[in-house]
Tab-separated table of C-alpha atoms and ligand atoms in Angstrom:
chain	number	residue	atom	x	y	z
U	1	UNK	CA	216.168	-94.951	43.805
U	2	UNK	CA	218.687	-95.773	40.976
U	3	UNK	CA	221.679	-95.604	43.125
U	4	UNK	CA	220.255	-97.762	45.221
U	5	UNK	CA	218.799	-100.186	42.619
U	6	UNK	CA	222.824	-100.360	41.527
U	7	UNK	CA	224.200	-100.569	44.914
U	8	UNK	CA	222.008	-103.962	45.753
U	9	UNK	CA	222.897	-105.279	42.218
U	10	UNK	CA	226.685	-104.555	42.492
U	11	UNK	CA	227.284	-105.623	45.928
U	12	UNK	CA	224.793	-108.851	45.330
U	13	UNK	CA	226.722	-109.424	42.400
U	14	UNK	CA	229.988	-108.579	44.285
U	15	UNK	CA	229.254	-111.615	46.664
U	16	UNK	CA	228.144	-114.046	44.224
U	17	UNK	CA	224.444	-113.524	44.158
U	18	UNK	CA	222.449	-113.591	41.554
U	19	UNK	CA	220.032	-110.861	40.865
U	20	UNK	CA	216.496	-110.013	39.459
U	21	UNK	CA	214.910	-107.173	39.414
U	22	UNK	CA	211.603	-106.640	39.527
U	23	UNK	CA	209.232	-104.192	37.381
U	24	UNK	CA	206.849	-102.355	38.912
U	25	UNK	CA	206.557	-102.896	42.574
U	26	UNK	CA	204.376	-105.114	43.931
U	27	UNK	CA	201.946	-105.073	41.063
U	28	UNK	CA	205.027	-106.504	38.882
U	29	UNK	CA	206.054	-109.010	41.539
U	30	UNK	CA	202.166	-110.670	41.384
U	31	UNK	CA	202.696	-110.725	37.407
U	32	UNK	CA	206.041	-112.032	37.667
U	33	UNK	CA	207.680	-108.997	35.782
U	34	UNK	CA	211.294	-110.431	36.710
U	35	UNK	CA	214.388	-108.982	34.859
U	36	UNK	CA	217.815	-110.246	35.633
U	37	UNK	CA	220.198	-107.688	36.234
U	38	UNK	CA	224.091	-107.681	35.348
U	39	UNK	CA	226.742	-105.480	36.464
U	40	UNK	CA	226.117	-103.555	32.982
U	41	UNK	CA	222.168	-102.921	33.065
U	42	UNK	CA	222.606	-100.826	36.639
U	43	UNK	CA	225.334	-98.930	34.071
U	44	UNK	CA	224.496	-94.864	33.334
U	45	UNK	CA	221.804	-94.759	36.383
U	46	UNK	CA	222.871	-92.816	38.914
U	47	UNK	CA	222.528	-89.606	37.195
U	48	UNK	CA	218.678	-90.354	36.239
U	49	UNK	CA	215.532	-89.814	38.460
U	50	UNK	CA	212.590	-91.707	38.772
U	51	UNK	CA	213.704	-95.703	39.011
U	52	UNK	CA	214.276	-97.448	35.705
U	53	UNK	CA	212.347	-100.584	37.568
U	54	UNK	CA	209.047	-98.763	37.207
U	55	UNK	CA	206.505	-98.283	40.068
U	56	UNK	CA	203.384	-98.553	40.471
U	57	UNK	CA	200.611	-98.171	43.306
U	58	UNK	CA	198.877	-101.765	44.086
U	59	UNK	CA	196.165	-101.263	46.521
U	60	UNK	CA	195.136	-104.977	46.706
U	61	UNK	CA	198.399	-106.201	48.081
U	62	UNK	CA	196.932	-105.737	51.754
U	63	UNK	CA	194.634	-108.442	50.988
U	64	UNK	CA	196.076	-111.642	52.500
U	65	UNK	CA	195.751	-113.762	49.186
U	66	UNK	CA	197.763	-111.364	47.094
U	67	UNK	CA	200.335	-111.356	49.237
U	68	UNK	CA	200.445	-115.011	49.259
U	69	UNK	CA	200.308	-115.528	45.336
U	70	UNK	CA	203.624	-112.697	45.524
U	71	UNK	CA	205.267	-114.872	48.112
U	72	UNK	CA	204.548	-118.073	46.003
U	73	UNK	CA	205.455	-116.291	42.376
U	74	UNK	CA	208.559	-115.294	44.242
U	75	UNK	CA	209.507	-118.837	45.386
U	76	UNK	CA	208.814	-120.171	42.123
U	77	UNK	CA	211.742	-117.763	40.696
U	78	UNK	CA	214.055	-118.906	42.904
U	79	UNK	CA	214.014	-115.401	45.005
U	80	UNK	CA	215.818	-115.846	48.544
U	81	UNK	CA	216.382	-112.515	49.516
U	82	UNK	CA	214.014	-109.472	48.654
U	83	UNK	CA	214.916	-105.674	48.871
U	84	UNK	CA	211.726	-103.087	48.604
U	85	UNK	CA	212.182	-99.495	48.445
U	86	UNK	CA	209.446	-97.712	49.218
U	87	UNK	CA	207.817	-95.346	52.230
U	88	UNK	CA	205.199	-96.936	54.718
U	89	UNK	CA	203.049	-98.504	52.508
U	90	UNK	CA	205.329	-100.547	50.844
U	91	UNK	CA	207.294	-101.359	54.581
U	92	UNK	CA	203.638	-103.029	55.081
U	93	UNK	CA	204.099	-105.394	52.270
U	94	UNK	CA	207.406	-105.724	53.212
U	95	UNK	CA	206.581	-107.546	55.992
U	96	UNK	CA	203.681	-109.011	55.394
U	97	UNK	CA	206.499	-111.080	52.585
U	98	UNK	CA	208.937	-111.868	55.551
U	99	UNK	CA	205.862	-113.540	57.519
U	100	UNK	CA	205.374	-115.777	54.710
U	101	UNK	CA	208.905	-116.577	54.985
U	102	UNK	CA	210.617	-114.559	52.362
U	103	UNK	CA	213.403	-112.743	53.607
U	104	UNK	CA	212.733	-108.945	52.892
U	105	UNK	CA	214.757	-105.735	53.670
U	106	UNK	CA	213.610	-102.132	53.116
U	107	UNK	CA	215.341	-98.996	51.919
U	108	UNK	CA	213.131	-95.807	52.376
U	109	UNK	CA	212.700	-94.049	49.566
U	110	UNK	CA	209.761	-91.064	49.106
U	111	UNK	CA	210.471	-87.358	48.447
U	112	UNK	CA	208.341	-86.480	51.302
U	113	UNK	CA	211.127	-87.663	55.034
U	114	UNK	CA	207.938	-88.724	56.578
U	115	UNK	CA	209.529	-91.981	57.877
U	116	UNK	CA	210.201	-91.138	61.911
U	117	UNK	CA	212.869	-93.981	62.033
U	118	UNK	CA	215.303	-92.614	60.022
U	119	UNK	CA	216.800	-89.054	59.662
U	120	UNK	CA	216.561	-88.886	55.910
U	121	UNK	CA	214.424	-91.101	53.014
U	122	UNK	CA	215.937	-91.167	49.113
U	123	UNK	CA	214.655	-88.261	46.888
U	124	UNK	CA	213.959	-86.197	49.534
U	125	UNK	CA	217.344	-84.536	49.593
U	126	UNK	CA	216.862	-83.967	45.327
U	127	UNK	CA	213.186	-82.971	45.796
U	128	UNK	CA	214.362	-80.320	48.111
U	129	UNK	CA	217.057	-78.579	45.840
U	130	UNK	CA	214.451	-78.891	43.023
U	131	UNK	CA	212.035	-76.647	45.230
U	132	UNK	CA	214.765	-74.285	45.949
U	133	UNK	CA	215.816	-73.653	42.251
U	134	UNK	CA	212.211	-73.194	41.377
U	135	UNK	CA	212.192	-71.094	44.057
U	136	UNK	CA	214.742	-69.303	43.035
U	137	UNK	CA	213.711	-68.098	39.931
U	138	UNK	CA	209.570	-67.048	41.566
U	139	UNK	CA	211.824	-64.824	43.954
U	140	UNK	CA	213.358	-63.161	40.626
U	141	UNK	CA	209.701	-62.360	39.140
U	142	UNK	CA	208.032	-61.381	42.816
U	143	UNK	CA	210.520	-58.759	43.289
U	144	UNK	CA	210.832	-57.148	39.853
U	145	UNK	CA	206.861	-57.133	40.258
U	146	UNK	CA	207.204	-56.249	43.627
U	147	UNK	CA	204.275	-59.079	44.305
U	148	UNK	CA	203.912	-61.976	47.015
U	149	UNK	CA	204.445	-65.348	45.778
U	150	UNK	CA	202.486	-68.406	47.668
U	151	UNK	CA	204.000	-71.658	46.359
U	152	UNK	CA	202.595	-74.936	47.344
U	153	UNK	CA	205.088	-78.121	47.341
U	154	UNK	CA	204.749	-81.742	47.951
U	155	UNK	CA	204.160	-83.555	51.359
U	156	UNK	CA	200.801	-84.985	51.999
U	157	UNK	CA	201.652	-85.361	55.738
U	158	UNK	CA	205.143	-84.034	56.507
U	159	UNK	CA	205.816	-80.708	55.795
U	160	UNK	CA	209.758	-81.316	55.936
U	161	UNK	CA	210.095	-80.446	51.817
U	162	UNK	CA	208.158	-77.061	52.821
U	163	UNK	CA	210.575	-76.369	56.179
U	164	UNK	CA	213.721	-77.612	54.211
U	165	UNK	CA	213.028	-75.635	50.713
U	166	UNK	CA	211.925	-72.722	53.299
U	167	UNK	CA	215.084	-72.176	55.058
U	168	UNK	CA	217.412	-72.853	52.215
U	169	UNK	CA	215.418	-70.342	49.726
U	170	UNK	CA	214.743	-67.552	52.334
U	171	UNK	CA	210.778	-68.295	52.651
U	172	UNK	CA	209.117	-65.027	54.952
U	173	UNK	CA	206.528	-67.920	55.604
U	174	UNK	CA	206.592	-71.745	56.183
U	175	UNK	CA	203.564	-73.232	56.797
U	176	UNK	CA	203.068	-77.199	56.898
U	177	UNK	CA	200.170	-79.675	58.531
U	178	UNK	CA	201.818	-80.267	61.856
U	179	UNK	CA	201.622	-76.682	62.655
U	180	UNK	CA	198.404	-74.704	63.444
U	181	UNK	CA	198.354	-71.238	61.145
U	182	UNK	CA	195.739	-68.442	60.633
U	183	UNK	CA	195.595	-66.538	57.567
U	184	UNK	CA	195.996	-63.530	59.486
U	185	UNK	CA	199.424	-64.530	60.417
U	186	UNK	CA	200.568	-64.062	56.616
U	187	UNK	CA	198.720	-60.990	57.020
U	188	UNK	CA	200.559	-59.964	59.393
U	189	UNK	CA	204.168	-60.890	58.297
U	190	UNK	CA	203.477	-58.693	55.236
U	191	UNK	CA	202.043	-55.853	56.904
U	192	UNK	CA	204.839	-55.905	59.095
U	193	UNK	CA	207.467	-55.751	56.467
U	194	UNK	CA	205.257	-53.189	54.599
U	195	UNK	CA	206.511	-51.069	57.545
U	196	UNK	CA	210.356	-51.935	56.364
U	197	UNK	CA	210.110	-50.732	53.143
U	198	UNK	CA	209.747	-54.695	51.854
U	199	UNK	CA	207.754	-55.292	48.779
U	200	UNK	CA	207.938	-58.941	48.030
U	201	UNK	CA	207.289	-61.931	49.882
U	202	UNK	CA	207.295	-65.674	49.665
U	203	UNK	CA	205.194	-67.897	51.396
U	204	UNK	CA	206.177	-71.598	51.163
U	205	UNK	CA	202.687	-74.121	51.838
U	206	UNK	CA	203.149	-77.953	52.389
U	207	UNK	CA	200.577	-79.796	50.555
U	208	UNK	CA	198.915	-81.498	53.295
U	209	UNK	CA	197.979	-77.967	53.969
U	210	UNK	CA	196.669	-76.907	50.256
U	211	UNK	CA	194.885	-74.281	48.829
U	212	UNK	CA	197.741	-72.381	47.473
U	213	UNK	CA	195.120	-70.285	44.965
U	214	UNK	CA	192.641	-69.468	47.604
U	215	UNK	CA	195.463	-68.265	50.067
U	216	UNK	CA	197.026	-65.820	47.214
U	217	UNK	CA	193.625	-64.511	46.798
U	218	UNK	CA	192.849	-63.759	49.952
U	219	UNK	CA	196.305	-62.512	50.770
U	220	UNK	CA	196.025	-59.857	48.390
U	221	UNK	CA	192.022	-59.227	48.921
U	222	UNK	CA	193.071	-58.357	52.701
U	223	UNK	CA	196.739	-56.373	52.065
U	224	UNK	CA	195.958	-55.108	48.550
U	225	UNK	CA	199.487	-56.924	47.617
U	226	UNK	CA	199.434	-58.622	44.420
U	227	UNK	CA	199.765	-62.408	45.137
U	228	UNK	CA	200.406	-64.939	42.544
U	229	UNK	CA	200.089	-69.106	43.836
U	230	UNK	CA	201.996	-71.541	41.930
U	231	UNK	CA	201.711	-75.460	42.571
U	232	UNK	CA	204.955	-77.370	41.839
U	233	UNK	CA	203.709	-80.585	41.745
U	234	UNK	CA	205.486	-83.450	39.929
U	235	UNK	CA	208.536	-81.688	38.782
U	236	UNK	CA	210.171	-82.640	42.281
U	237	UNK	CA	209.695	-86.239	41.463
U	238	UNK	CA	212.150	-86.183	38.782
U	239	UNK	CA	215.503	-84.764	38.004
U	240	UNK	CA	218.762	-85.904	38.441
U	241	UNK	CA	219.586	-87.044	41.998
U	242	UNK	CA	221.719	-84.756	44.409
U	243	UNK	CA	224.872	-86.533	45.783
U	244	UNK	CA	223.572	-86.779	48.761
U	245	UNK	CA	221.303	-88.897	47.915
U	246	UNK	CA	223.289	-91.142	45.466
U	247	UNK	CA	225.780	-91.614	48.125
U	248	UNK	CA	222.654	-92.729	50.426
U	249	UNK	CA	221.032	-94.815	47.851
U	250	UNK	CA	224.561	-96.479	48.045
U	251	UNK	CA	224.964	-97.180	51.266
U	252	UNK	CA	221.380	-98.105	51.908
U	253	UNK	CA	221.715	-100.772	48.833
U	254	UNK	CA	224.579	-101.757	50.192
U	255	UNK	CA	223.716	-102.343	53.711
U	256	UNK	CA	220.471	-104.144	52.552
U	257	UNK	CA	222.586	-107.027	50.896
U	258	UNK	CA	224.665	-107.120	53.620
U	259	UNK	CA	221.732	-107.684	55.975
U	260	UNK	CA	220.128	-110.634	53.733
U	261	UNK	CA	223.745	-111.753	53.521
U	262	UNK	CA	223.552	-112.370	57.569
U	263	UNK	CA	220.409	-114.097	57.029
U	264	UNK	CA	218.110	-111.192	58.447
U	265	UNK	CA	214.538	-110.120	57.441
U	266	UNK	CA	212.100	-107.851	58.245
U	267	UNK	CA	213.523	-105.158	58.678
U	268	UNK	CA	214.406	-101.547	57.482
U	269	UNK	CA	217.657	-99.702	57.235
U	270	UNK	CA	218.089	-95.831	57.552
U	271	UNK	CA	219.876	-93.352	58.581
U	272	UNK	CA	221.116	-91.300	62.176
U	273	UNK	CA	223.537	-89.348	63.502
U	274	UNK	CA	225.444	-89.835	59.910
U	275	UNK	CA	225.336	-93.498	60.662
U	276	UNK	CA	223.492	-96.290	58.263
U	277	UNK	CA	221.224	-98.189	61.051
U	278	UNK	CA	218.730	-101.257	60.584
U	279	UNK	CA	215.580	-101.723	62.692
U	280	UNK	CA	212.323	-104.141	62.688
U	281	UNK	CA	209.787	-103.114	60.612
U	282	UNK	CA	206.904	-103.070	62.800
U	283	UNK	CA	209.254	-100.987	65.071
U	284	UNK	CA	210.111	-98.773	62.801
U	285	UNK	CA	206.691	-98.274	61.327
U	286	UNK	CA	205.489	-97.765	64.867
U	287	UNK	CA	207.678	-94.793	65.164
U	288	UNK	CA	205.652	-91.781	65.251
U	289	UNK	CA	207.485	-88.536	63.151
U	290	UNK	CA	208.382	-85.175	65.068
U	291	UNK	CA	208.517	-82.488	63.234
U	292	UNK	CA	211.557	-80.552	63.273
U	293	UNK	CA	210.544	-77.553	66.038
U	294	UNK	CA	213.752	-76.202	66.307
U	295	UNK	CA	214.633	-76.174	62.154
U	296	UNK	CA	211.211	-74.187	61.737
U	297	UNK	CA	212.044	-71.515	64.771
U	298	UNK	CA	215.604	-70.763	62.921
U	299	UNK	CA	214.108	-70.416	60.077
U	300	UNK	CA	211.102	-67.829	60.932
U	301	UNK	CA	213.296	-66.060	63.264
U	302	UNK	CA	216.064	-65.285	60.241
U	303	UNK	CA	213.174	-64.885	57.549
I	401	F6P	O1	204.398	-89.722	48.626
I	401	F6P	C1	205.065	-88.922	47.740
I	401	F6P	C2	204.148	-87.994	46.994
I	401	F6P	O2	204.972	-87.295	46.108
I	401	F6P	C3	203.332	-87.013	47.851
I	401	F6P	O3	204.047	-85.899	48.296
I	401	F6P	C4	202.222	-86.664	46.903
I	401	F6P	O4	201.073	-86.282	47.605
I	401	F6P	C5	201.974	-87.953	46.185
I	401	F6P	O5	203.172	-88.669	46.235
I	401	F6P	C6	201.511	-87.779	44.781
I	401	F6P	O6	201.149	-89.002	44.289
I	401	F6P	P1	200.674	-89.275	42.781
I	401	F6P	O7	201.883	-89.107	41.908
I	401	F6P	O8	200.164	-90.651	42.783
I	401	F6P	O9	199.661	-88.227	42.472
């Protein structure tokens, strides 16, 4: 979110704009938390994680009067252009502001991809190499111990962290919510290898799945294989960035400006085909996500 907190304040500033930034999402906005910001206070960002703006979760900005006191707070500063980062929830808000006139672009950022519109959302690319590295090091202790290792990571809908961790740490298992799975499956993966002479396993579990502790139980209740469950939670929400997603954050900044710049609103950019692309919000929100079939056959047919 940082690189693309500098990329809208260099390339604003680059074009004569002035720029504020705003603390704390939406919630900030309604309190008028404004902050200008100079070439020098987006300085020594790029390599931090979470967004030195703040964020916050504001549940009352789908009421209608809210977002009309954030539209009138944001007149009264002046504001002519606004650029919210943020995953479907904030896109709402987003466009709710561009009805009431302000002109408002998006950039997606949440570690979790589940945006359909766009191929890739900031964080998710750094969430992903955090899971692996954690990963990593489980696989170490599983096979000295010769035990199974269940390890839940984030995604509350999408199970793209689980399938992308999965097939770049070597998961025997990938299980997310947009895929039916029966315990007995695990079961069966292990007594299969059991047959191989394999004696560890890891079994990667989205979130929106759960229940890491009660799977590693009654994985090892049913194959007598010692299962441990570890939850990663928050630690892939921090962290510094990967480049990939710096050099997004860029280009998505820098894009949004551009788009204000040609006196458009309400709408989102993103990215396909290795191409930065900019679509209506309400399309883009419309957009129902596929899950990547294809990614998650590779990847159990080469666990
Ligand atoms: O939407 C991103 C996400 O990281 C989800 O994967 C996770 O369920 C949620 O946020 C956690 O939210 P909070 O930090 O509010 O508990």
């Amino acid at each position: 979110m940082n690189a693309a907190i500098r990329a809208v304040t260099r390339t604003a500033l680059y074009n004569g704009l002035e720029v504020m930034g705003i603390e704390r999402g939406y919630l900030g906005l309604v309190n008028g938390e404004f902050k200008p910001l100079h070439k020098k206070s987006v300085s020594d960002v790029l390599n931090k994680g979470g967004t030195i703006l703040k964020t916050a979760r504001m549940d009352t900005f789908s009421q209608k009067e809210v977002q009309e006191r954030a539209a009138q707070v944001l007149r009264i500063f002046g504001i002519e252009g606004l650029v919210v980062i943020g995953g479907d929830g904030s896109f709402m808000g987003a466009s709710k502001l561009a009805e009431l006139g302000i002109n408002t672009i998006g950039i997606p950022g949440t570690i979790d991809n589940d945006l359909a519109y766009t191929e890739f959302t900031l964080g998710f690319d750094s969430a992903v190499d955090t899971v692996v590295d954690a990963i990593n090091k489980i696989k170490d202790t599983s096979a000295s111990h010769e035990r199974c290792s269940v390890v839940e990571v984030m995604g509350r809908h999408c199970g793209d962290i689980a399938l992308y961790a999965g097939i770049a740490g070597g998961a025997e298992m990938i299980i997310v919510p947009e895929r039916p799975y029966a315990i007995d499956d695990v079961v069966k993966v292990i007594l299969e290898g059991r047959v191989q002479d394999k004696h560890h396993y890891l079994i990667l579990l989205a979130e929106g799945v759960g229940g890491a502790q009660e799977m590693a139980r009654e994985i090892q209740e049913v194959t007598g294989l010692e299962t441990r469950a570890t939850v990663l939670g928050h630690i892939q929400r921090g962290g510094s960035p990967s480049s990939m997603d710096r050099i997004l954050g860029a280009q998505f900044g820098h894009r949004a400006v551009e788009l204000l710049l040609e006196g458009k609103s309400h709408r989102v950019v993103g990215i396909r085909n290795n191409q930065i692309i900019d679509m209506d919000i309400h399309e883009a929100l419309a957009m129902e996500k596929k899950f990547d079939e294809k990614l998650f056959t590779i990847a159990m047919e080469i666990s």
